C-alpha cells in the first residue's frame, strides 16, 4: 500500500496475513467454528469447532444443499500478479495521480492518492472431498481532491479496482483529473431546492440503489431475522431485470468459487419487475429446498453468509440523453456518496445537475434521494440501454463483515422522487 | 516477545517501534431460525515501523514470523516517505482498568447462558429475535528503541439483539447492544431488554397527533450521530491541513457553550480504556471542546510529525493497515436537566437512534433519517412515527439546543446525554 498527499508521500507498507477457519456441524446441533493461523493449529481448530457444535442443540436441523466434490488449482492469471510489478512503477502511478489532480486548478488544495494491491490465495476443503485453490489478484487506486475558495471547501472522490490488470489502472489514471474538476465545480454549485422532481440517475448511482435496496433484500444473509422479498413480489415496471453475477471475469465480486466451494453463477433475482430468485449459501438453499447460488461470502476468517457479488440492473432502451430529453424540469444525480437503508432509503449525492428543457443545466450540490425502499423502484419509468459496470473499489459491509462488490446499471429515470437538500 | 522483534532490527535502523496484539474472541449467536453458532477467533497481529536513512518503512504480519516481518519493514524503507520518527521516551503510565477477571475466565457456556437469558426475556410470538453474546480477551504489547516497553490485558464483552417485528407492514430490524470490558450484570441485560420493549411496543401512528411545531429530544444514540461531523473536524490532521472548520480557531467559541467534549482513555472498564497508545505515548484525558470553545484535537506520532505538532496519544495500529488516529472513549458532557423534564411538558418528538452519517461530513451537512422516533405527549409515548428526518447543518442545528440532560449513556466507547432542541424542522411520516 502506497499513499501520497499534496505535501508528499504519507506511507508505504506491506502485510503478510495468514488465517483460516474451520466450521463444523453435527446432526441436531448448531454450527461451531474456530480459526487457525498455521497448519499446526488445524487439528485443534477442528476439535474446537466440533465441541462448539455439540454445545448447541438446535430446534431445526441444518441441511446443506448438494454440492458434488471437485478438485481444482487455479493459478493467478498470467501477467496479473501485482507482486511482479516493480514498486517504482507503483510509485510512479501514484505520483502521476497527484500531479494530475493538482494541475487542474489553482483552487485545488489537498489531494490524496492511494495504491493498494494484493494477491490472495484462497483454499477451500470440506469433509465431502472438495479441494479448491485459487489465487486472486487485485489492484485498487483511490483519489481525493479538495477545492477551496473564499471559505468554501468541497471534496470529490474516485477510485478504480481491477483483478491485476495494469492497463485498467492506466485507463482510470488518464481520467483522474475529472475528480478535481468535480471538486472545483462544486464550489459554485447551488443547493438543490428540496421537492419532488423527475430524477435521472447515472449508472453508478442506479447501481448503488439496486445493490442496496433490491440486492440486499434478496440475499439470505442481509440482516439477521429479516425476511427476504417474497418470490412473486412486484417491485416495479416490466423494464426492471436485476441479477447478481459472480462469474464475469475482472469484476470486484468475481471468483472461481465461493467460501463453500460453490461456483458463482449469474442469478436473476428480478425478472420484468417481479422477484423470481434469491441468493443462497448451501445452508439457506438447503432450508429452502433449492441449490446454492455461489453467494457464500465472508472476509478471511468470517462465517460465510449469503452476500452479493456483482449486482446489476439489465439494460433497457435509450441513452442517458434520451431519458433527459423530454423533461422540462428535473434533477440529474451522478455521483453517489453514501446510502442508508433503515426503513427509509436515503442516497446522498455529490455533484449533480439540474435538468431544464431537456438538457443538463447548472450544477447542484447537497442533493439526496429519499423514499420508501420499494416505492422508489415503483417510480422508475425508463431504463436506458447504456449499461456499464462500475469499476470503483466498492465494498459492502454487513454485520461487521466487509467484502468487495461490483455493481452495474444503465441510466434510469424516476418519474417523481423526493430530492432533499443537505447543504 | 515484542522486545525480541525490536532487538533484531535495532542495530540496522535509526529508530523503531512495534505493537503486538493477541486476542481470543468467542461469539455465540442464537438465530431466529432455531440454528445457533458458536465461534472462536484467535489471532495475533504485529505492526513494525522503522526509521532508516531518514525514511520511514513499515510492515505488518499475523503469523509471528519475525525475520520476514523485519525484512518487509526494511524493504519498505526504500519506497517509504522521507520523515522523522520522534519516539516517546519511557514514562510512568497511569493505572487504568482494562480487563475484568470474570470476563477473562468466562467460557463458551457462560456466553451461551448470557445469550439465552436475553433471548428468553425478549421472545414474543410476533417478533423474530436473533441474539448474540461475545467475549474477547487479549493482550497489547508496545515497545520502541528508546526503551518504552509496556503491556496490558484487555477484555471486551458484548451482548446484543436484532429484533424484527413481523406484524409491522414494513419490518424494520432493531439492533441494540451493550458493550464494555466487564461481564454484564443482570441490570445491564435488563436495561437492554427494557429498551427493546420501549422501542418496539408503541404502535405506529397513522397520523400525527398535532400539526403544531414541537420540540425534539435526541436520545444519546441520536446525539452521537448528530455530532459525527465534530468527531471528524477534531482530528488533528483535519485541523492543521485546513479541511476542518476549526482551523486556526483554537480558543474560539465554535459551538454553543452547552457543549463540552473530551476524550479519556484513562477511565476504567470502557472499550477504549488503555494506559498507553499504540505508539507508546502515555494516555491522558484530552479536552476537545470546553463549554463551546475549541480546546484541543487528537493526533498520533505519524500525523504529528507530518504537521509539526505533538502526539496526543491517539494512535491505533493494526497489522494490515497504516497507523491511524482514533478516539479512545469519547465523552460529551452532561447538563443539569433530568431527561424526564424534557418529556413531561407538552408535545415532544423523541428520536432514539439515527444511523451514523457515513463519508466525509466534516462540513456539517447531514441528513438524519430514522424509524426510531416517537411522539410523546405529557410524558406518555403516544406512538411510533413511520420515519423522522432532520436535514441541515450540524453547526446550525446545535444553536437550537435548549437543554442537555443530566443523565448520560454509554454506547460502546462513546458516552453522552440527551439533547432537547427547539425550533428545528423535522419531517415526519
Coordinates of C-alpha atoms in Angstrom, one line a residue, chain A residues 2-227:
Chain A
X2 CA 1.4 3.4 -1.0
X3 CA -0.2 6.7 -0.2
X4 CA 0.7 10.3 -1.3
X5 CA -0.8 13.6 -0.3
X6 CA -0.1 17.1 -1.5
X7 CA 2.8 17.5 0.8
X8 CA 4.4 14.3 -0.4
X9 CA 4.4 10.6 0.5
X10 CA 2.5 9.5 3.5
X11 CA 3.4 5.9 3.9
X12 CA 4.5 2.7 2.2
X13 CA 3.6 -0.6 3.9
X14 CA 3.2 -4.3 3.3
X15 CA 1.4 -7.0 5.2
X16 CA 1.5 -10.8 5.2
X17 CA -1.6 -12.3 6.7
X18 CA -2.4 -16.0 7.2
X19 CA -5.7 -17.1 8.6
X20 CA -8.0 -20.0 8.2
X21 CA -11.3 -21.1 9.7
X22 CA -12.8 -24.5 10.4
X23 CA -16.6 -24.8 10.7
X24 CA -18.5 -27.9 11.6
X25 CA -22.0 -29.0 12.4
X26 CA -23.4 -32.2 13.8
X27 CA -26.9 -33.5 13.2
X28 CA -29.3 -31.9 15.5
X29 CA -26.7 -29.3 16.6
X30 CA -25.6 -25.8 15.5
X31 CA -22.5 -24.5 13.8
X32 CA -19.2 -24.5 15.6
X33 CA -16.2 -22.7 14.2
X34 CA -12.6 -21.9 15.1
X35 CA -9.8 -20.0 13.4
X36 CA -6.2 -21.1 12.9
X37 CA -3.1 -19.2 11.8
X38 CA -0.8 -22.1 11.0
X39 CA -1.3 -25.6 9.7
X40 CA -0.1 -26.9 13.1
X41 CA -3.2 -25.4 14.6
X42 CA -5.7 -27.0 12.2
X43 CA -6.3 -30.2 14.2
X44 CA -7.0 -28.2 17.4
X45 CA -9.4 -25.9 15.5
X46 CA -11.3 -28.9 14.1
X47 CA -11.6 -30.3 17.6
X48 CA -12.9 -26.9 19.0
X49 CA -15.4 -26.5 16.1
X50 CA -16.7 -30.0 16.8
X51 CA -17.1 -29.3 20.5
X52 CA -18.7 -26.0 19.9
X53 CA -21.2 -27.5 17.6
X54 CA -22.2 -30.2 20.1
X55 CA -22.7 -27.5 22.7
X56 CA -25.6 -26.0 20.6
X57 CA -28.7 -28.1 20.3
X58 CA -31.0 -26.6 17.7
X59 CA -34.7 -26.6 17.0
X60 CA -34.2 -27.2 13.3
X61 CA -31.5 -29.4 11.7
X62 CA -29.1 -27.8 9.4
X63 CA -29.4 -29.2 5.9
X64 CA -26.9 -28.3 3.2
X65 CA -27.8 -28.3 -0.5
X66 CA -26.0 -30.9 -2.5
X67 CA -22.6 -30.0 -3.9
X68 CA -20.6 -32.6 -5.9
X69 CA -17.0 -32.6 -4.7
X70 CA -14.4 -31.4 -7.1
X71 CA -10.7 -30.5 -7.1
X72 CA -9.1 -27.5 -8.8
X73 CA -6.0 -25.4 -8.5
X74 CA -6.4 -22.1 -10.2
X75 CA -3.3 -20.1 -10.7
X76 CA -3.1 -16.3 -10.8
X77 CA -3.9 -15.2 -14.4
X78 CA -0.7 -14.7 -16.3
X79 CA 0.7 -11.2 -16.1
X80 CA -1.7 -10.3 -13.3
X81 CA 0.4 -10.9 -10.2
X82 CA 0.8 -7.5 -8.6
X83 CA 3.9 -8.7 -6.7
X84 CA 5.7 -8.8 -10.0
X85 CA 5.1 -5.1 -10.7
X86 CA 8.2 -3.0 -9.7
X87 CA 7.5 -0.8 -6.8
X88 CA 8.9 2.1 -8.7
X89 CA 6.1 1.7 -11.3
X90 CA 3.5 1.7 -8.5
X91 CA 5.0 4.9 -7.0
X92 CA 5.0 6.5 -10.4
X93 CA 1.3 5.7 -10.8
X94 CA 0.6 7.4 -7.5
X95 CA 2.8 10.5 -8.3
X96 CA 1.1 10.9 -11.7
X97 CA -2.2 10.8 -10.0
X98 CA -1.2 13.5 -7.5
X99 CA 0.2 15.7 -10.3
X100 CA -2.9 15.3 -12.5
X101 CA -5.2 16.2 -9.6
X102 CA -3.2 19.2 -8.7
X103 CA -2.8 20.6 -12.2
X104 CA -6.5 21.1 -12.8
X105 CA -7.0 24.4 -11.0
X106 CA -5.2 26.7 -8.5
X107 CA -8.2 26.2 -6.1
X108 CA -7.2 22.5 -5.6
X109 CA -5.6 22.3 -2.2
X110 CA -5.1 19.0 -0.6
X111 CA -5.1 15.8 -2.7
X112 CA -4.6 12.2 -1.7
X113 CA -3.9 9.2 -3.9
X114 CA -3.5 5.7 -2.6
X115 CA -2.4 2.5 -4.3
X116 CA -3.2 -0.9 -2.8
X117 CA -2.5 -4.3 -4.3
X118 CA -2.8 -7.8 -3.0
X119 CA -2.6 -11.4 -4.0
X120 CA -4.9 -13.6 -2.0
X121 CA -4.6 -17.4 -2.0
X122 CA -7.9 -19.0 -1.0
X123 CA -8.1 -22.7 -0.2
X124 CA -11.4 -24.4 0.4
X125 CA -11.6 -28.0 1.6
X126 CA -14.5 -29.9 3.1
X127 CA -15.3 -33.3 4.5
X128 CA -17.1 -34.3 1.3
X129 CA -13.8 -34.3 -0.7
X130 CA -13.7 -30.8 -2.0
X131 CA -10.2 -29.3 -2.5
X132 CA -10.1 -26.0 -4.3
X133 CA -7.3 -23.4 -4.5
X134 CA -7.4 -20.1 -6.2
X135 CA -5.0 -17.1 -6.4
X136 CA -6.9 -13.8 -6.7
X137 CA -5.0 -10.7 -7.7
X138 CA -6.3 -7.2 -7.0
X139 CA -5.2 -3.7 -7.6
X140 CA -7.1 -0.6 -6.5
X141 CA -6.4 3.1 -6.5
X142 CA -8.4 5.8 -4.7
X143 CA -8.2 9.5 -5.0
X144 CA -9.5 12.6 -3.2
X145 CA -9.4 16.2 -4.3
X146 CA -10.2 19.1 -2.1
X147 CA -11.1 22.5 -3.6
X148 CA -11.2 25.7 -1.6
X149 CA -12.2 29.3 -2.3
X150 CA -13.3 32.1 -0.1
X151 CA -14.0 29.8 2.9
X152 CA -16.0 27.3 0.9
X153 CA -14.4 23.8 0.8
X154 CA -15.6 21.0 -1.5
X155 CA -14.3 17.4 -2.0
X156 CA -14.6 14.8 -4.6
X157 CA -13.6 11.2 -4.6
X158 CA -12.9 8.5 -7.1
X159 CA -11.5 5.0 -7.3
X160 CA -10.8 2.1 -9.5
X161 CA -10.3 -1.6 -9.0
X162 CA -9.1 -4.3 -11.2
X163 CA -8.2 -8.0 -11.0
X164 CA -4.5 -7.2 -11.5
X165 CA -4.7 -5.6 -15.0
X166 CA -2.3 -2.7 -15.0
X167 CA -3.8 -1.2 -18.2
X168 CA -7.2 -0.8 -16.4
X169 CA -5.4 1.4 -13.8
X170 CA -3.7 3.3 -16.6
X171 CA -7.0 4.0 -18.2
X172 CA -8.5 5.3 -15.0
X173 CA -5.5 7.4 -14.3
X174 CA -6.0 9.0 -17.7
X175 CA -9.3 10.5 -16.5
X176 CA -8.4 11.2 -12.9
X177 CA -8.4 15.0 -13.4
X178 CA -12.2 14.7 -13.6
X179 CA -12.2 14.2 -9.8
X180 CA -10.6 17.6 -9.3
X181 CA -12.9 19.2 -11.9
X182 CA -15.9 17.9 -9.8
X183 CA -14.5 19.4 -6.6
X184 CA -13.9 22.8 -8.3
X185 CA -17.4 22.7 -10.0
X186 CA -18.9 22.1 -6.6
X187 CA -17.5 25.4 -5.2
X188 CA -20.1 27.4 -7.2
X189 CA -22.8 24.8 -7.4
X190 CA -26.0 25.9 -5.7
X191 CA -28.0 23.8 -3.2
X192 CA -30.9 22.0 -4.8
X193 CA -34.4 23.3 -3.9
X194 CA -36.0 20.4 -2.0
X195 CA -39.0 18.9 -3.5
X196 CA -40.4 16.2 -5.8
X197 CA -38.8 16.0 -9.2
X198 CA -38.3 13.7 -12.1
X199 CA -34.9 12.3 -11.4
X200 CA -32.4 10.7 -13.7
X201 CA -29.7 8.6 -12.1
X202 CA -26.3 7.9 -13.6
X203 CA -25.3 4.3 -13.9
X204 CA -23.1 4.4 -10.8
X205 CA -26.0 5.9 -8.8
X206 CA -28.5 3.4 -10.2
X207 CA -26.1 0.5 -9.4
X208 CA -25.8 1.5 -5.8
X209 CA -29.6 1.8 -5.5
X210 CA -30.1 -1.6 -6.9
X211 CA -27.4 -3.2 -4.7
X212 CA -28.6 -1.5 -1.6
X213 CA -32.4 -1.9 -1.9
X214 CA -33.1 -5.0 -4.0
X215 CA -29.9 -6.9 -3.8
X216 CA -29.7 -6.8 0.0
X217 CA -33.4 -7.9 0.3
X218 CA -32.8 -10.9 -2.0
X219 CA -29.7 -12.2 -0.2
X220 CA -30.4 -14.6 2.6
X221 CA -27.8 -13.2 4.9
X222 CA -28.6 -9.5 4.6
X223 CA -29.9 -9.0 8.1
X224 CA -30.5 -11.4 10.9
X225 CA -34.1 -12.2 11.1
X226 CA -35.1 -10.0 8.2
X227 CA -37.5 -11.5 5.7

